[in-house]
mmCIF file of C-alpha atoms in Angstrom:
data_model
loop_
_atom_site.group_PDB
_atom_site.id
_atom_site.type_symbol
_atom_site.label_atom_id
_atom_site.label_comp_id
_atom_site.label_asym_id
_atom_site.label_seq_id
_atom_site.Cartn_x
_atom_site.Cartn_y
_atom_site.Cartn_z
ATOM 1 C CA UNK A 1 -8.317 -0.161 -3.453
ATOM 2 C CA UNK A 2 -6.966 2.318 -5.872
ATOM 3 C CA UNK A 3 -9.529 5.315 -6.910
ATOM 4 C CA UNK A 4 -10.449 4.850 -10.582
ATOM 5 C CA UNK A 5 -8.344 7.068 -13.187
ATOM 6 C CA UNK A 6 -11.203 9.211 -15.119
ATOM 7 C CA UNK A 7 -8.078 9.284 -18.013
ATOM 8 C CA UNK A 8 -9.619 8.585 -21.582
ATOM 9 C CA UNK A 9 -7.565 6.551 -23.255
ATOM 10 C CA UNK A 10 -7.823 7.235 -27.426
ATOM 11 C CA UNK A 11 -8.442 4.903 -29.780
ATOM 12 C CA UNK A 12 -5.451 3.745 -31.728
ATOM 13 C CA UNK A 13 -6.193 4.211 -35.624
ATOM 14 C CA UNK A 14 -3.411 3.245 -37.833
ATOM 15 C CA UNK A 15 -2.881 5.072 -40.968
ATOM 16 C CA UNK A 16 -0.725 4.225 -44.330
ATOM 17 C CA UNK A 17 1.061 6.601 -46.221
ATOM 18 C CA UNK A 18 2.444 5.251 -49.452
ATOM 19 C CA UNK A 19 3.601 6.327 -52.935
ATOM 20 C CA UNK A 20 6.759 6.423 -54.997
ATOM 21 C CA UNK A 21 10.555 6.894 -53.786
ATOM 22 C CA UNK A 22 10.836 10.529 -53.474
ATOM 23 C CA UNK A 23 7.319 11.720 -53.321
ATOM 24 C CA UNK A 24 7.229 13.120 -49.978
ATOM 25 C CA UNK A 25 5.852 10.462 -47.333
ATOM 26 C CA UNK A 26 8.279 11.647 -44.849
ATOM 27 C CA UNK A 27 7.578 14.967 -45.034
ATOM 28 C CA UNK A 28 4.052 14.487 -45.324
ATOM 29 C CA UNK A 29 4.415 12.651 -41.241
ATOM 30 C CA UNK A 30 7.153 14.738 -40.218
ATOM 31 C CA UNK A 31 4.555 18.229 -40.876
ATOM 32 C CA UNK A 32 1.618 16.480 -38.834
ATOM 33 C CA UNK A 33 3.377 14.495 -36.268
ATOM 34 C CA UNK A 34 2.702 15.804 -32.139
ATOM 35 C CA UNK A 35 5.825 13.428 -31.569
ATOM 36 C CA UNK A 36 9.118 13.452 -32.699
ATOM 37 C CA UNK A 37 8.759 11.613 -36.201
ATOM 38 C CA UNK A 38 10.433 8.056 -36.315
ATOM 39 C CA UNK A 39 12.109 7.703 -39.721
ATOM 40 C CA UNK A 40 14.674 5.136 -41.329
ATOM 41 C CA UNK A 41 16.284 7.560 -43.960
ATOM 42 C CA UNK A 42 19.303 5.731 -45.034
ATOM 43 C CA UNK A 43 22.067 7.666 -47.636
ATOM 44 C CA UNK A 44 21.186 6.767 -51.266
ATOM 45 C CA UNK A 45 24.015 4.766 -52.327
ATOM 46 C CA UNK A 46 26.506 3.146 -55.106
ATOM 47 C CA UNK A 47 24.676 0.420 -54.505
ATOM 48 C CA UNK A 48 21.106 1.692 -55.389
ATOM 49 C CA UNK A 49 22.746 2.696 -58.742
ATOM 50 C CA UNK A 50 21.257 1.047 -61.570
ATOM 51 C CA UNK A 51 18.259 -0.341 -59.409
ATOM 52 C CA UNK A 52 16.287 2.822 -57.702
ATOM 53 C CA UNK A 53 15.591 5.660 -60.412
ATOM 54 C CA UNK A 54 16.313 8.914 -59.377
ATOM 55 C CA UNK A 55 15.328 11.274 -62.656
ATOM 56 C CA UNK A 56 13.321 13.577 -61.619
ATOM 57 C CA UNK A 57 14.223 13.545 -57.775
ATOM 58 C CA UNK A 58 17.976 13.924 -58.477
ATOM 59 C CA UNK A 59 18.956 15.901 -55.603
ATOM 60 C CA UNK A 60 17.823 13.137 -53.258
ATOM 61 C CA UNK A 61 20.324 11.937 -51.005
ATOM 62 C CA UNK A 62 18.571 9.521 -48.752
ATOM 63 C CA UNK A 63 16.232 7.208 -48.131
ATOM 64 C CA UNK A 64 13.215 5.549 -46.347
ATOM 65 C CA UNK A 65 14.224 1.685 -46.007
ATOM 66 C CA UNK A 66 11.912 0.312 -43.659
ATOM 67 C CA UNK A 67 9.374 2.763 -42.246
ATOM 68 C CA UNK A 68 8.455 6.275 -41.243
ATOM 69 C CA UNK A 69 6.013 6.649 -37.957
ATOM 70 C CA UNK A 70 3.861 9.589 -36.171
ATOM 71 C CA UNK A 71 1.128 10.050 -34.260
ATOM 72 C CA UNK A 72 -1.303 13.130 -34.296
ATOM 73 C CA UNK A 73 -4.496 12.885 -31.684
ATOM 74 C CA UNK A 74 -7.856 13.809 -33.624
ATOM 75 C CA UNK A 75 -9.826 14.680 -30.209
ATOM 76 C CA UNK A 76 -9.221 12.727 -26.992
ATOM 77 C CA UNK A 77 -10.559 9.556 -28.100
ATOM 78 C CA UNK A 78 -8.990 9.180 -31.548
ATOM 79 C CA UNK A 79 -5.033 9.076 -32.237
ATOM 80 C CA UNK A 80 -3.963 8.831 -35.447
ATOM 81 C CA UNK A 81 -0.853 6.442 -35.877
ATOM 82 C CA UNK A 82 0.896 7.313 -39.206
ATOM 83 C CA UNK A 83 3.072 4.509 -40.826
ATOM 84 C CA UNK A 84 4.802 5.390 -43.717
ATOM 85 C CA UNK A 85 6.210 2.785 -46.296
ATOM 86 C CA UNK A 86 9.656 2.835 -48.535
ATOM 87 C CA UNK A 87 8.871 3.563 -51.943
ATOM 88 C CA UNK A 88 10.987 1.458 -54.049
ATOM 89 C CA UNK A 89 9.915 -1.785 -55.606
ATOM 90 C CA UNK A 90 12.882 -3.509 -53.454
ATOM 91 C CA UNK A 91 11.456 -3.384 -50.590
ATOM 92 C CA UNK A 92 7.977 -4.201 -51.301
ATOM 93 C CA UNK A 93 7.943 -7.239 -49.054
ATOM 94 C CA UNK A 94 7.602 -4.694 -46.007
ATOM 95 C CA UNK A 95 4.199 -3.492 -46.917
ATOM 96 C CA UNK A 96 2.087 -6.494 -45.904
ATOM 97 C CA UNK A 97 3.589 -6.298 -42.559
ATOM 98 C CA UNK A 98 3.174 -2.304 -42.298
ATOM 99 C CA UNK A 99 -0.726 -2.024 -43.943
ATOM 100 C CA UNK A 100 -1.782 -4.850 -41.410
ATOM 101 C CA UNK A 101 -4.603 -3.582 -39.291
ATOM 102 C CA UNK A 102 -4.386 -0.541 -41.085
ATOM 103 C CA UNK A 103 -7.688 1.308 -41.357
ATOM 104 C CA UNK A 104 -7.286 3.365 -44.527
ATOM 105 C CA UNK A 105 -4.588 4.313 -46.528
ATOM 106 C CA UNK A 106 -3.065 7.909 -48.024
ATOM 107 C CA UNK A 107 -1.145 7.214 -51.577
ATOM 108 C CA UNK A 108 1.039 10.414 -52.711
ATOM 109 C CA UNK A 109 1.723 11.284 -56.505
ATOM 110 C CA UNK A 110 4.902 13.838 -57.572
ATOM 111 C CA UNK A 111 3.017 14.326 -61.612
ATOM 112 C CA UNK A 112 6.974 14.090 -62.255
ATOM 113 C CA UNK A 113 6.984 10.815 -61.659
ATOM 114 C CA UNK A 114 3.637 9.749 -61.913
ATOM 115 C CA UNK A 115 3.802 6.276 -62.971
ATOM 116 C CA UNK A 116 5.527 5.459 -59.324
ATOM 117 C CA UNK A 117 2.746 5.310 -57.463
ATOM 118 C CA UNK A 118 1.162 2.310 -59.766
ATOM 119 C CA UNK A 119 2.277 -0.391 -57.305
ATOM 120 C CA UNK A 120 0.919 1.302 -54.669
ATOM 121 C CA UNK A 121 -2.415 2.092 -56.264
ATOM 122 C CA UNK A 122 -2.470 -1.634 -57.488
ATOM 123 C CA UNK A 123 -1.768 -3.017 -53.642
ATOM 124 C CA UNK A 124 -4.958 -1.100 -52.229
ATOM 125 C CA UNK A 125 -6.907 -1.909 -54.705
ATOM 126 C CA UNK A 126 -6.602 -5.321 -54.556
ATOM 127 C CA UNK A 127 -7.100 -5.114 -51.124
ATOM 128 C CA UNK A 128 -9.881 -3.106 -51.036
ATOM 129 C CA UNK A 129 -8.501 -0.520 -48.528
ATOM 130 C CA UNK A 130 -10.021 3.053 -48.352
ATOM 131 C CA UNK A 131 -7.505 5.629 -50.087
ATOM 132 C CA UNK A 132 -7.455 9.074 -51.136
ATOM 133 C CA UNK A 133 -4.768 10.476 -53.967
ATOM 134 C CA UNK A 134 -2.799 12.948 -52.865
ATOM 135 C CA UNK A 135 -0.950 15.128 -55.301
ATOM 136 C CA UNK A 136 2.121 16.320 -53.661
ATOM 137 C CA UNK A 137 2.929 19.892 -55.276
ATOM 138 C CA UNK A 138 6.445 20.075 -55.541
ATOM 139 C CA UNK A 139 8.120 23.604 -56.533
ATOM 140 C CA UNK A 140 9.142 24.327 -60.094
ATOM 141 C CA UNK A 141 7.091 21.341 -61.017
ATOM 142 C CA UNK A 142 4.494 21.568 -63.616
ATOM 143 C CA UNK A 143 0.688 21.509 -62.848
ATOM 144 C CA UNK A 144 -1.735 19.427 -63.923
ATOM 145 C CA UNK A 145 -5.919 19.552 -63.241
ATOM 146 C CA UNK A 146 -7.155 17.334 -60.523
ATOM 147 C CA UNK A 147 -9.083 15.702 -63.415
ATOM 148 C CA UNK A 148 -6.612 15.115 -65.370
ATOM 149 C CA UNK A 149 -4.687 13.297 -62.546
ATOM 150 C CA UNK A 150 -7.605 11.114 -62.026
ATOM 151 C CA UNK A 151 -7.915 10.315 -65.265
ATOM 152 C CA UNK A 152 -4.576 9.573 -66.061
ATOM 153 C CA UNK A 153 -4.528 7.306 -63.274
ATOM 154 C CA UNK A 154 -8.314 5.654 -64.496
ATOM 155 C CA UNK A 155 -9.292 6.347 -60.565
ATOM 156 C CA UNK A 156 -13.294 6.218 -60.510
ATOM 157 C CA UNK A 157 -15.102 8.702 -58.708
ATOM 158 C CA UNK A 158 -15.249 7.238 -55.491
ATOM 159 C CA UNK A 159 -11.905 7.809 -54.787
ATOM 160 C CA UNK A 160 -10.360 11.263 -53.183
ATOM 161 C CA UNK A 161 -8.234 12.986 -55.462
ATOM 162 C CA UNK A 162 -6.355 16.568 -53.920
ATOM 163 C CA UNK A 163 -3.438 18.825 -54.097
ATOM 164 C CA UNK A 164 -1.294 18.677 -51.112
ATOM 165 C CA UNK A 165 1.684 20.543 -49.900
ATOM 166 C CA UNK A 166 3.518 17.593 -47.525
ATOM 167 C CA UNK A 167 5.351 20.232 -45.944
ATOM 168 C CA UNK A 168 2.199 22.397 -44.665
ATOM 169 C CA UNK A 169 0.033 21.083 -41.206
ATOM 170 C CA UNK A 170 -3.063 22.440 -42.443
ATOM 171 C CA UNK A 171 -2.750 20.781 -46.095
ATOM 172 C CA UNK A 172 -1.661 17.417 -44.583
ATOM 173 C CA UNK A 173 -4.230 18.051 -41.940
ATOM 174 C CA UNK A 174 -7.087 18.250 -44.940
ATOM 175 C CA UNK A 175 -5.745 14.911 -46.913
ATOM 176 C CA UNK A 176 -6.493 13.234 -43.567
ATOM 177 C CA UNK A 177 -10.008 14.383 -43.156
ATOM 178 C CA UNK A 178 -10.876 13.649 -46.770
ATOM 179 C CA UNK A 179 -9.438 9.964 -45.718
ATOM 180 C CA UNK A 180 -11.169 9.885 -42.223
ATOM 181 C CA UNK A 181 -14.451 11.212 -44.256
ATOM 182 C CA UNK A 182 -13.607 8.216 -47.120
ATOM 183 C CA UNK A 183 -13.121 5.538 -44.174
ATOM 184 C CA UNK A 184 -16.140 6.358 -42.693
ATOM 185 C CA UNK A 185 -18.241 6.501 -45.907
ATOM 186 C CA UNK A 186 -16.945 2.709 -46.324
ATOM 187 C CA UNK A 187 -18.113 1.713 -43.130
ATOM 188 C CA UNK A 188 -21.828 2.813 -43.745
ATOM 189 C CA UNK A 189 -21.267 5.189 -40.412
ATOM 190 C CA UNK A 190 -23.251 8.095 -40.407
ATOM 191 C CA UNK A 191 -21.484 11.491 -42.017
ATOM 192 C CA UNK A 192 -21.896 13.701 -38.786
ATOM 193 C CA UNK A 193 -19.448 11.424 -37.053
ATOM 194 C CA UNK A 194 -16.832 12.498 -39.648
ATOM 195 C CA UNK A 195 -17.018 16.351 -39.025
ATOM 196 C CA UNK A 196 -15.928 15.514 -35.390
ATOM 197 C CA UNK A 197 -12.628 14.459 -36.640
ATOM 198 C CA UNK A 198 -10.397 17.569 -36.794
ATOM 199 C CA UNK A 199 -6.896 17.616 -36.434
ATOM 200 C CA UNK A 200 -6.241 20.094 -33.909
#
């Protein structure tokens, strides 16, 4: 008889990202991810002419056409599993598949392009899946109050609204501890339990 492996294994938590085409989502998983991210960036094409809006993002050349993934462990009994949806209307029929099981959900706004993330705010809402707003500062952009944000977006109090920087650990690190503090809240499980969850 084999000895008994004294290995924890973590819990598996699954996390949405979602938002507009262009907003960041791939960045945002790429800056946390321990792995090597898994993305589906595909070159922005003829074909997307006409259908997928680019003003505002006009240097984009690709993509996200099915999914982005990572994984960041919490402490060794929580991992994090990011999933990360495509952003244009098109391929809205992936999401179902993507949020399933999912336990809360992060929704990033570029204030450029702020009516984009309206489908995805509209989609957790009807669900009734935990989210937190994250307001992806992009450079040269122009800077609107927190407040304003969550007003322009009629988001009641209850919901998370920050400034992010997807390309910065520690500021994707904080959006998901304000969601892991949000999930928990919704759950009815006691506060202290959230302070243990800290990205390392």
């Amino acid at each position: 008889m084999s000895a008994r492996s004294d290995k924890i294994v973590p819990l598996a938590v699954k996390i949405v990202v979602s938002g507009g085409l262009g907003v960041g989502k791939t960045t945002f998983i790429g800056a946390i991810s321990e792995i090597e991210p898994l993305d589906t960036e595909a070159a922005i094409t003829q074909v997307s002419l006409g259908v997928d809006s680019l003003e505002g993002v006009e240097s984009k050349t690709t993509t996200t056409v099915a999914l982005d993934f990572g994984r960041i462990t919490l402490d060794p009994s929580i991992a994090l599993y990011l999933f990360g949806t495509p952003g244009q209307d098109r391929f809205s029929f992936l999401w179902d598949d993507l949020v399933e099981g999912a336990l809360g959900t992060v929704v990033l706004v570029d204030t450029r392009r702020i009516e984009d993330c309206f489908p995805a705010l509209d989609y957790f809402e009807a669900h009734r899946a935990p989210f937190v707003l994250a307001v992806n500062r992009f450079d040269g952009s122009q800077r609107f109050a927190i407040d304003e944000v969550r007003e322009a977006l009629e988001l009641g109090d209850d919901v998370p609204v920050l400034e992010c920087d997807a390309r910065d650990r520690g500021s994707v690190r904080d959006v998901l501890a304000a969601l892991m503090d949000r999930v928990i809240g919704a759950r009815s499980v006691p506060r202290r339990r959230a302070a243990a969850l800290v990205v390392r």
